[in-house]
Short mmCIF file of N, CA and C in Angstrom, two decimals:
data_model
loop_
_atom_site.label_atom_id
_atom_site.label_comp_id
_atom_site.label_asym_id
_atom_site.label_seq_id
_atom_site.Cartn_x
_atom_site.Cartn_y
_atom_site.Cartn_z
N MET A 250 21.20 -9.27 -12.07
CA MET A 250 20.23 -9.74 -12.21
C MET A 250 18.49 -9.09 -11.44
N PHE A 251 18.13 -8.88 -12.58
CA PHE A 251 17.09 -8.60 -11.95
C PHE A 251 15.92 -9.26 -11.09
N CYS A 252 15.52 -8.39 -9.20
CA CYS A 252 14.20 -9.55 -8.71
C CYS A 252 13.18 -10.27 -9.55
N ILE A 253 12.78 -11.28 -9.67
CA ILE A 253 10.97 -11.18 -9.90
C ILE A 253 9.96 -11.03 -9.22
N PRO A 254 8.57 -10.05 -9.85
CA PRO A 254 7.57 -9.90 -9.07
C PRO A 254 7.36 -11.55 -8.49
N ALA A 255 6.89 -10.90 -7.37
CA ALA A 255 6.06 -12.00 -6.69
C ALA A 255 5.09 -11.22 -5.81
N LEU A 256 3.78 -12.00 -6.26
CA LEU A 256 2.57 -10.97 -5.14
C LEU A 256 1.67 -12.85 -3.96
N ALA A 257 1.94 -13.30 -3.97
CA ALA A 257 1.97 -14.50 -2.57
C ALA A 257 2.20 -13.83 -1.35
N SER A 258 0.98 -13.58 -0.78
CA SER A 258 1.21 -12.96 0.72
C SER A 258 2.01 -14.21 1.60
N VAL A 259 1.75 -15.18 1.30
CA VAL A 259 2.61 -16.50 2.19
C VAL A 259 3.65 -17.65 1.20
N LYS A 260 5.07 -17.64 1.68
CA LYS A 260 5.86 -18.00 0.95
C LYS A 260 6.69 -19.08 2.38
N GLN A 261 7.44 -19.67 1.53
CA GLN A 261 9.13 -20.33 2.39
C GLN A 261 9.69 -19.93 1.57
N THR A 262 10.86 -20.36 2.38
CA THR A 262 12.17 -19.07 1.85
C THR A 262 13.06 -21.18 1.56
N SER A 263 14.24 -20.27 1.27
CA SER A 263 14.60 -21.88 0.67
C SER A 263 16.00 -22.43 2.51
N SER A 264 15.62 -21.66 3.31
CA SER A 264 15.44 -22.61 4.86
C SER A 264 14.52 -23.35 5.28
N GLY A 265 13.16 -23.18 4.75
CA GLY A 265 11.84 -23.57 5.31
C GLY A 265 11.38 -22.96 6.00
N GLN A 266 10.78 -21.90 6.12
CA GLN A 266 10.98 -20.41 7.31
C GLN A 266 9.51 -20.01 6.26
N LYS A 267 8.84 -20.17 6.57
CA LYS A 267 7.50 -19.09 6.06
C LYS A 267 7.78 -17.73 5.75
N GLN A 268 7.92 -16.95 5.16
CA GLN A 268 7.57 -15.69 5.19
C GLN A 268 6.02 -14.80 4.49
N GLU A 269 5.56 -14.63 5.42
CA GLU A 269 4.30 -13.51 5.04
C GLU A 269 3.80 -12.80 4.53
N ARG A 270 3.34 -11.33 4.15
CA ARG A 270 3.31 -10.33 3.53
C ARG A 270 2.72 -9.91 4.34
N THR A 271 2.37 -8.98 4.33
CA THR A 271 1.43 -7.68 5.09
C THR A 271 1.05 -6.28 4.36
N PHE A 272 -0.17 -5.75 4.51
CA PHE A 272 -0.49 -4.45 3.67
C PHE A 272 -0.49 -3.46 5.05
N ILE A 273 0.37 -2.54 4.44
CA ILE A 273 0.81 -1.44 5.07
C ILE A 273 -0.23 -0.11 4.96
N ALA A 274 -0.93 0.95 4.92
CA ALA A 274 -1.52 2.19 4.34
C ALA A 274 -1.10 3.18 5.78
N ILE A 275 -0.48 4.41 5.28
CA ILE A 275 -0.05 5.25 5.95
C ILE A 275 -0.86 5.96 5.34
N LYS A 276 -2.36 6.72 6.03
CA LYS A 276 -3.60 7.17 5.80
C LYS A 276 -3.12 8.96 5.65
N PRO A 277 -4.14 9.28 4.65
CA PRO A 277 -3.53 11.00 4.98
C PRO A 277 -2.76 11.68 5.76
N ASP A 278 -3.91 11.77 7.25
CA ASP A 278 -2.98 12.96 8.58
C ASP A 278 -1.77 11.55 8.21
N GLY A 279 -1.61 11.00 8.07
CA GLY A 279 0.25 10.90 8.79
C GLY A 279 0.85 11.36 7.37
N VAL A 280 0.33 11.05 6.08
CA VAL A 280 1.18 11.07 5.53
C VAL A 280 1.86 13.19 5.76
N GLN A 281 0.11 13.96 6.10
CA GLN A 281 0.41 15.21 6.13
C GLN A 281 1.70 15.51 7.70
N ARG A 282 1.33 14.62 8.65
CA ARG A 282 1.98 15.28 9.97
C ARG A 282 3.47 14.50 9.80
N GLY A 283 3.74 14.19 8.52
CA GLY A 283 5.49 13.74 8.29
C GLY A 283 6.27 12.96 8.80
N ILE A 284 5.18 11.56 9.05
CA ILE A 284 5.57 10.60 9.66
C ILE A 284 5.76 9.26 8.75
N ILE A 285 6.44 9.29 7.53
CA ILE A 285 6.54 8.21 6.81
C ILE A 285 7.39 7.72 7.42
N GLY A 286 8.42 8.21 7.15
CA GLY A 286 10.34 7.66 7.52
C GLY A 286 9.66 7.51 9.23
N GLU A 287 9.37 7.87 10.03
CA GLU A 287 9.82 7.47 11.03
C GLU A 287 8.21 5.96 11.09
N ILE A 288 7.57 5.34 10.22
CA ILE A 288 7.23 3.87 10.30
C ILE A 288 7.51 3.45 9.80
N ILE A 289 7.94 3.40 8.54
CA ILE A 289 9.01 2.47 8.11
C ILE A 289 10.58 2.32 9.01
N LYS A 290 10.57 2.84 8.97
CA LYS A 290 12.15 2.76 10.33
C LYS A 290 11.69 1.78 11.27
N ARG A 291 10.11 2.21 11.65
CA ARG A 291 10.32 1.06 12.90
C ARG A 291 9.98 -0.16 12.46
N PHE A 292 9.10 -0.46 11.08
CA PHE A 292 9.03 -1.69 10.97
C PHE A 292 10.51 -2.42 10.28
N GLU A 293 11.61 -1.62 9.41
CA GLU A 293 13.03 -2.20 8.89
C GLU A 293 13.43 -2.80 10.14
N MET A 294 13.69 -1.46 11.25
CA MET A 294 14.12 -2.16 12.64
C MET A 294 13.83 -3.34 13.17
N LYS A 295 12.03 -3.70 12.84
CA LYS A 295 12.27 -5.27 13.97
C LYS A 295 12.97 -5.78 12.96
N GLY A 296 12.92 -5.81 11.33
CA GLY A 296 14.01 -7.22 10.69
C GLY A 296 12.88 -7.28 9.21
N PHE A 297 11.12 -6.24 9.55
CA PHE A 297 10.90 -6.94 7.78
C PHE A 297 11.40 -6.01 6.77
N LYS A 298 11.05 -6.92 5.63
CA LYS A 298 11.29 -6.13 4.31
C LYS A 298 10.48 -5.48 3.19
N LEU A 299 10.88 -4.33 3.28
CA LEU A 299 10.09 -3.86 2.27
C LEU A 299 9.94 -3.76 0.40
N VAL A 300 8.44 -4.55 0.65
CA VAL A 300 9.07 -5.04 -1.09
C VAL A 300 7.67 -4.55 -2.17
N GLY A 301 7.20 -3.37 -1.47
CA GLY A 301 6.01 -2.75 -2.38
C GLY A 301 6.13 -1.02 -2.16
N MET A 302 6.21 -0.14 -2.19
CA MET A 302 5.75 0.61 -1.86
C MET A 302 4.96 1.91 -3.02
N LYS A 303 4.24 3.25 -2.90
CA LYS A 303 4.12 4.02 -3.89
C LYS A 303 2.86 5.03 -3.16
N MET A 304 3.26 5.93 -3.34
CA MET A 304 2.07 7.24 -3.08
C MET A 304 1.19 7.08 -3.78
N VAL A 305 -0.32 7.07 -3.48
CA VAL A 305 -1.50 7.68 -4.57
C VAL A 305 -1.76 7.73 -3.78
N GLN A 306 -3.07 8.33 -5.06
CA GLN A 306 -4.33 9.80 -4.16
C GLN A 306 -5.85 8.53 -4.93
N ALA A 307 -5.10 7.89 -3.50
CA ALA A 307 -6.34 6.37 -3.55
C ALA A 307 -8.20 6.94 -4.27
N SER A 308 -8.55 6.40 -4.76
CA SER A 308 -9.83 6.03 -5.44
C SER A 308 -11.21 6.42 -4.40
N GLU A 309 -12.27 7.04 -4.89
CA GLU A 309 -13.26 6.07 -4.22
C GLU A 309 -13.83 4.83 -3.75
N ASP A 310 -13.30 4.76 -5.66
CA ASP A 310 -13.59 3.61 -6.01
C ASP A 310 -13.34 1.90 -5.46
N LEU A 311 -11.77 2.16 -5.15
CA LEU A 311 -10.65 1.81 -4.85
C LEU A 311 -10.12 1.61 -2.79
N LEU A 312 -11.27 2.26 -2.32
CA LEU A 312 -11.92 2.27 -1.45
C LEU A 312 -12.49 2.17 -1.10
N MET A 313 -13.88 1.87 -2.37
CA MET A 313 -15.09 1.28 -1.44
C MET A 313 -14.37 -0.23 -2.11
N LYS A 314 -13.76 -0.78 -2.61
CA LYS A 314 -13.92 -1.85 -2.15
C LYS A 314 -12.17 -2.96 -0.79
N HIS A 315 -11.90 -1.11 -0.43
CA HIS A 315 -10.02 -2.58 0.37
C HIS A 315 -11.85 -2.40 1.57
N TYR A 316 -12.61 -0.70 1.61
CA TYR A 316 -13.12 -1.19 2.86
C TYR A 316 -14.05 -1.68 3.01
N ILE A 317 -14.76 -2.28 1.50
CA ILE A 317 -16.29 -3.41 1.99
C ILE A 317 -16.69 -3.90 3.18
N ASP A 318 -15.95 -4.16 4.40
CA ASP A 318 -15.95 -5.15 5.47
C ASP A 318 -16.68 -4.25 5.62
N LEU A 319 -16.81 -3.09 6.09
CA LEU A 319 -17.14 -1.90 7.21
C LEU A 319 -18.43 -1.27 6.62
N LYS A 320 -18.90 -0.92 4.71
CA LYS A 320 -19.89 -0.54 4.60
C LYS A 320 -21.44 -0.50 4.69
N ASP A 321 -21.81 -1.91 5.38
CA ASP A 321 -23.16 -0.87 6.69
C ASP A 321 -22.93 -0.57 7.89
N ARG A 322 -21.39 -0.11 7.62
CA ARG A 322 -21.68 0.92 9.31
C ARG A 322 -21.78 2.20 8.77
N PRO A 323 -21.94 2.96 10.15
CA PRO A 323 -22.33 4.32 9.74
C PRO A 323 -21.75 4.79 9.92
N PHE A 324 -19.98 5.00 9.80
CA PHE A 324 -19.24 5.87 9.93
C PHE A 324 -18.24 5.15 8.28
N PHE A 325 -18.81 4.23 7.28
CA PHE A 325 -18.55 3.98 6.35
C PHE A 325 -17.96 5.33 4.55
N PRO A 326 -19.05 6.43 4.59
CA PRO A 326 -18.50 7.59 3.89
C PRO A 326 -17.89 8.28 4.73
N THR A 327 -18.00 8.50 5.95
CA THR A 327 -16.25 9.47 6.21
C THR A 327 -15.59 8.91 6.04
N LEU A 328 -15.37 7.33 5.77
CA LEU A 328 -13.88 7.21 5.95
C LEU A 328 -13.86 6.80 4.68
N VAL A 329 -13.86 7.11 4.01
CA VAL A 329 -13.73 7.03 2.52
C VAL A 329 -13.69 8.58 2.45
N ASN A 330 -14.97 9.18 2.36
CA ASN A 330 -13.75 10.69 2.36
C ASN A 330 -12.75 10.85 3.09
N TYR A 331 -12.31 10.62 4.39
CA TYR A 331 -11.39 10.52 4.64
C TYR A 331 -9.87 10.58 4.41
N MET A 332 -10.11 8.77 3.00
CA MET A 332 -9.27 8.31 3.03
C MET A 332 -8.79 8.67 1.76
N SER A 333 -9.92 9.52 0.93
CA SER A 333 -8.77 10.16 -0.02
C SER A 333 -9.11 11.76 -0.12
N SER A 334 -9.03 12.33 1.01
CA SER A 334 -8.60 13.24 0.95
C SER A 334 -7.37 14.50 1.06
N GLY A 335 -6.30 12.90 1.06
CA GLY A 335 -5.09 13.49 0.91
C GLY A 335 -4.45 12.50 0.34
N PRO A 336 -3.02 11.67 -0.15
CA PRO A 336 -2.28 11.12 -0.88
C PRO A 336 -1.88 9.94 1.02
N VAL A 337 -1.84 8.52 -0.02
CA VAL A 337 -1.29 7.61 0.86
C VAL A 337 -0.51 6.95 0.49
N VAL A 338 0.77 6.76 1.86
CA VAL A 338 1.20 5.89 1.66
C VAL A 338 0.95 4.20 1.97
N ALA A 339 0.89 3.17 0.59
CA ALA A 339 0.78 1.70 0.56
C ALA A 339 1.95 0.82 0.97
N MET A 340 2.07 0.52 1.01
CA MET A 340 2.91 -0.26 1.82
C MET A 340 3.24 -2.21 1.28
N VAL A 341 3.97 -2.65 1.14
CA VAL A 341 3.69 -4.30 1.32
C VAL A 341 5.05 -4.47 2.32
N TRP A 342 5.15 -5.35 2.81
CA TRP A 342 5.50 -5.34 3.94
C TRP A 342 5.89 -7.55 4.73
N GLU A 343 7.36 -7.75 4.34
CA GLU A 343 7.57 -8.86 4.39
C GLU A 343 8.50 -9.56 5.26
N GLY A 344 7.85 -11.15 6.57
CA GLY A 344 8.57 -11.18 7.37
C GLY A 344 8.28 -12.68 7.84
N LYS A 345 9.14 -12.98 9.29
CA LYS A 345 7.84 -13.81 10.38
C LYS A 345 6.74 -13.10 10.72
N GLY A 346 5.91 -13.90 10.63
CA GLY A 346 4.85 -12.91 11.46
C GLY A 346 4.58 -11.88 11.04
N VAL A 347 4.84 -11.43 9.67
CA VAL A 347 4.55 -9.87 9.95
C VAL A 347 2.61 -9.26 9.79
N VAL A 348 2.35 -10.68 9.97
CA VAL A 348 0.50 -9.73 9.73
C VAL A 348 0.58 -9.87 11.35
N LYS A 349 1.05 -10.59 12.49
CA LYS A 349 0.22 -10.38 13.48
C LYS A 349 1.40 -8.93 14.30
N THR A 350 2.48 -9.51 14.12
CA THR A 350 3.82 -8.61 14.91
C THR A 350 3.62 -7.06 14.68
N GLY A 351 2.66 -7.26 12.67
CA GLY A 351 3.13 -5.72 12.53
C GLY A 351 1.68 -5.39 12.90
N ARG A 352 0.02 -5.90 13.29
CA ARG A 352 -1.12 -5.46 14.01
C ARG A 352 -0.46 -4.59 15.82
N VAL A 353 0.24 -5.55 16.03
CA VAL A 353 1.18 -5.06 17.14
C VAL A 353 1.36 -3.70 17.66
N MET A 354 2.48 -3.71 16.23
CA MET A 354 3.28 -2.90 16.12
C MET A 354 2.58 -1.19 15.81
N LEU A 355 0.75 -1.59 15.24
CA LEU A 355 0.56 -0.53 15.30
C LEU A 355 -0.08 -0.13 16.21
N GLY A 356 -0.72 -0.42 16.96
CA GLY A 356 -0.79 -0.56 18.25
C GLY A 356 -3.09 -0.44 18.64
N GLU A 357 -4.11 -0.66 18.88
CA GLU A 357 -5.37 -0.53 19.13
C GLU A 357 -5.85 0.80 17.66
N THR A 358 -7.19 0.09 16.82
CA THR A 358 -7.70 1.18 16.11
C THR A 358 -8.15 3.00 16.67
N ASN A 359 -8.86 2.11 18.38
CA ASN A 359 -8.41 3.33 18.76
C ASN A 359 -7.76 4.53 19.23
N PRO A 360 -6.54 5.09 19.44
CA PRO A 360 -5.22 5.58 20.06
C PRO A 360 -5.74 4.99 21.77
N ALA A 361 -6.49 5.90 21.80
CA ALA A 361 -6.53 6.32 23.71
C ALA A 361 -6.28 4.22 23.57
N ASP A 362 -6.63 3.78 23.49
CA ASP A 362 -6.17 2.46 23.61
C ASP A 362 -5.28 1.82 23.58
N SER A 363 -4.55 2.39 23.34
CA SER A 363 -2.73 1.84 22.38
C SER A 363 -1.94 2.10 23.67
N LYS A 364 -1.35 1.62 23.19
CA LYS A 364 -0.22 1.48 24.46
C LYS A 364 0.86 2.04 23.53
N PRO A 365 2.26 2.97 24.84
CA PRO A 365 3.09 3.98 24.24
C PRO A 365 3.84 3.03 23.53
N GLY A 366 4.80 3.38 22.87
CA GLY A 366 5.53 2.18 22.06
C GLY A 366 4.99 1.85 20.28
N THR A 367 3.55 1.87 20.76
CA THR A 367 2.95 1.80 18.90
C THR A 367 2.91 2.85 18.70
N ILE A 368 2.32 2.44 17.13
CA ILE A 368 2.85 4.03 16.19
C ILE A 368 1.18 4.54 16.78
N ARG A 369 0.03 4.06 17.32
CA ARG A 369 -0.71 4.94 17.43
C ARG A 369 -0.38 5.43 17.99
N GLY A 370 -0.56 4.68 19.51
CA GLY A 370 -0.25 4.86 21.29
C GLY A 370 0.95 6.90 20.53
N ASP A 371 1.98 5.87 20.03
CA ASP A 371 2.28 7.63 19.61
C ASP A 371 3.20 8.01 19.17
N PHE A 372 1.84 8.86 18.14
CA PHE A 372 1.30 9.57 16.85
C PHE A 372 0.29 10.04 17.54
N CYS A 373 -0.54 9.29 17.69
CA CYS A 373 -2.30 8.80 17.63
C CYS A 373 -3.33 9.77 19.39
N ILE A 374 -4.57 10.78 18.54
CA ILE A 374 -4.83 10.49 20.00
C ILE A 374 -6.20 10.41 19.48
N ASP A 375 -7.05 10.32 17.93
CA ASP A 375 -8.38 10.60 17.35
C ASP A 375 -8.01 9.43 16.46
N VAL A 376 -9.60 8.46 17.08
CA VAL A 376 -9.77 7.02 16.00
C VAL A 376 -10.39 7.60 14.55
N SER A 377 -11.12 8.71 14.20
CA SER A 377 -11.38 9.15 12.84
C SER A 377 -9.88 9.56 12.22
N LYS A 378 -8.87 9.46 12.21
CA LYS A 378 -7.32 10.18 12.21
C LYS A 378 -6.44 9.03 13.03
N ASN A 379 -6.89 7.50 12.85
CA ASN A 379 -5.63 7.23 13.29
C ASN A 379 -4.48 6.75 12.88
N ILE A 380 -4.44 7.84 11.50
CA ILE A 380 -3.02 6.83 10.72
C ILE A 380 -1.66 6.35 9.80
N ILE A 381 -2.69 5.58 10.35
CA ILE A 381 -2.60 3.89 9.56
C ILE A 381 -3.37 2.59 9.58
N HIS A 382 -3.40 2.12 8.76
CA HIS A 382 -4.09 1.07 8.84
C HIS A 382 -2.88 -0.21 8.10
N GLY A 383 -3.27 -1.57 8.66
CA GLY A 383 -2.59 -2.57 8.57
C GLY A 383 -3.67 -3.87 8.36
N SER A 384 -3.13 -4.95 7.33
CA SER A 384 -4.02 -6.12 6.92
C SER A 384 -4.08 -6.90 8.72
N ASP A 385 -5.44 -7.27 8.31
CA ASP A 385 -5.81 -8.42 10.05
C ASP A 385 -5.24 -9.78 9.50
N SER A 386 -5.51 -10.39 9.15
CA SER A 386 -5.77 -11.79 8.88
C SER A 386 -4.77 -11.67 7.04
N VAL A 387 -3.86 -13.08 7.22
CA VAL A 387 -3.04 -13.24 5.34
C VAL A 387 -3.94 -13.36 4.45
N GLU A 388 -5.44 -13.58 4.90
CA GLU A 388 -6.54 -13.49 3.61
C GLU A 388 -6.74 -12.27 3.74
N SER A 389 -7.15 -11.02 4.58
CA SER A 389 -7.10 -10.24 3.93
C SER A 389 -5.42 -9.44 3.44
N ALA A 390 -4.16 -9.69 3.53
CA ALA A 390 -3.22 -9.50 3.16
C ALA A 390 -3.33 -9.98 2.26
N ASN A 391 -3.38 -10.72 1.02
CA ASN A 391 -3.70 -11.46 -0.21
C ASN A 391 -4.23 -10.05 -0.49
N THR A 392 -6.11 -9.81 -0.61
CA THR A 392 -6.49 -9.29 -0.93
C THR A 392 -6.61 -7.67 -1.28
N GLU A 393 -6.04 -7.50 -0.07
CA GLU A 393 -5.35 -6.01 -0.26
C GLU A 393 -3.79 -4.98 -0.97
N ILE A 394 -3.10 -6.96 -0.52
CA ILE A 394 -1.85 -6.17 -1.74
C ILE A 394 -2.48 -6.79 -3.13
N SER A 395 -3.44 -7.39 -3.27
CA SER A 395 -3.96 -7.08 -4.67
C SER A 395 -3.98 -6.78 -5.26
N LEU A 396 -5.25 -5.38 -4.39
CA LEU A 396 -5.98 -4.67 -5.08
C LEU A 396 -4.66 -3.53 -5.10
N TRP A 397 -4.31 -3.25 -4.49
CA TRP A 397 -3.36 -1.90 -4.25
C TRP A 397 -2.32 -1.81 -5.64
N PHE A 398 -1.51 -3.15 -6.17
CA PHE A 398 -0.75 -3.92 -6.56
C PHE A 398 -0.24 -4.18 -7.23
N GLN A 399 -0.30 -4.09 -8.44
CA GLN A 399 0.02 -5.24 -9.32
C GLN A 399 1.49 -6.34 -9.43
N PRO A 400 0.99 -6.95 -9.37
CA PRO A 400 2.67 -8.36 -9.00
C PRO A 400 4.05 -7.37 -9.38
N GLU A 401 4.18 -6.66 -10.45
CA GLU A 401 5.19 -6.70 -11.13
C GLU A 401 5.92 -5.03 -10.00
N GLU A 402 4.86 -4.64 -9.21
CA GLU A 402 5.19 -3.78 -8.35
C GLU A 402 6.31 -4.23 -7.72
N LEU A 403 6.02 -5.37 -6.88
CA LEU A 403 7.03 -6.78 -6.06
C LEU A 403 8.18 -7.03 -6.12
N VAL A 404 8.63 -7.15 -5.47
CA VAL A 404 9.91 -7.81 -5.94
C VAL A 404 10.24 -8.45 -4.86
N SER A 405 10.77 -10.30 -4.93
CA SER A 405 11.08 -10.77 -4.59
C SER A 405 12.61 -10.48 -3.62
N TYR A 406 13.34 -10.70 -3.06
CA TYR A 406 14.06 -11.51 -2.28
C TYR A 406 15.49 -12.43 -2.55
N THR A 407 13.28 -13.20 -2.52
CA THR A 407 14.81 -14.90 -3.05
C THR A 407 15.72 -14.80 -4.09
N SER A 408 14.72 -14.06 -5.05
CA SER A 408 14.92 -13.72 -6.15
C SER A 408 16.17 -13.13 -6.98
N CYS A 409 16.70 -12.75 -5.81
CA CYS A 409 17.89 -11.51 -6.13
C CYS A 409 19.94 -12.05 -6.72
N ALA A 410 20.43 -12.16 -6.79
CA ALA A 410 21.33 -12.28 -6.82
C ALA A 410 21.83 -11.74 -5.81
N PHE A 411 21.73 -11.24 -4.97
CA PHE A 411 22.44 -11.61 -2.98
C PHE A 411 22.06 -11.37 -2.82
N SER A 412 22.04 -12.16 -1.50
CA SER A 412 21.45 -12.87 -0.34
C SER A 412 21.42 -12.12 0.24
N TRP A 413 20.28 -12.82 1.33
CA TRP A 413 19.56 -11.87 2.18
C TRP A 413 20.03 -12.24 3.55
N LEU A 414 19.19 -10.95 4.89
CA LEU A 414 19.89 -12.28 6.08
C LEU A 414 18.45 -12.84 5.69
N TYR A 415 17.01 -12.75 5.94
CA TYR A 415 16.00 -13.57 6.38
C TYR A 415 15.59 -13.57 5.27
#
């Protein structure tokens, strides 16, 4: 039996629990530094489920759509250039409260303000190379997931032949 793709970033399990989805991207500096596995491990250890993942060389067009809310900021061209400078690992994670918890796990945008134990607090020193992106709301997760993934690239654990922990 195959798992059926699902794109919606909020759904209910058979027990009535709401399961959110969020978009997480390991930026080119995180890929280059070889910390992909450590980041995945942290999300898995927390109890979230990986429902989509791919390594891509993001186009400027995709990045301009992704960061459209920052288009008027002076750092926008530098950000797009940086994000298109190497491969990005794009992921969709699922679980209860994954958007908010994921943001806490990432730490502050400026690594200098991030606490030890967060991804940015443990692995970053510069705001211009802060290794990871995470959706800041369920709404932005919906938008970002649909920009980076086709529905058939995502799986739904609730439609699999086996029962899952969450």
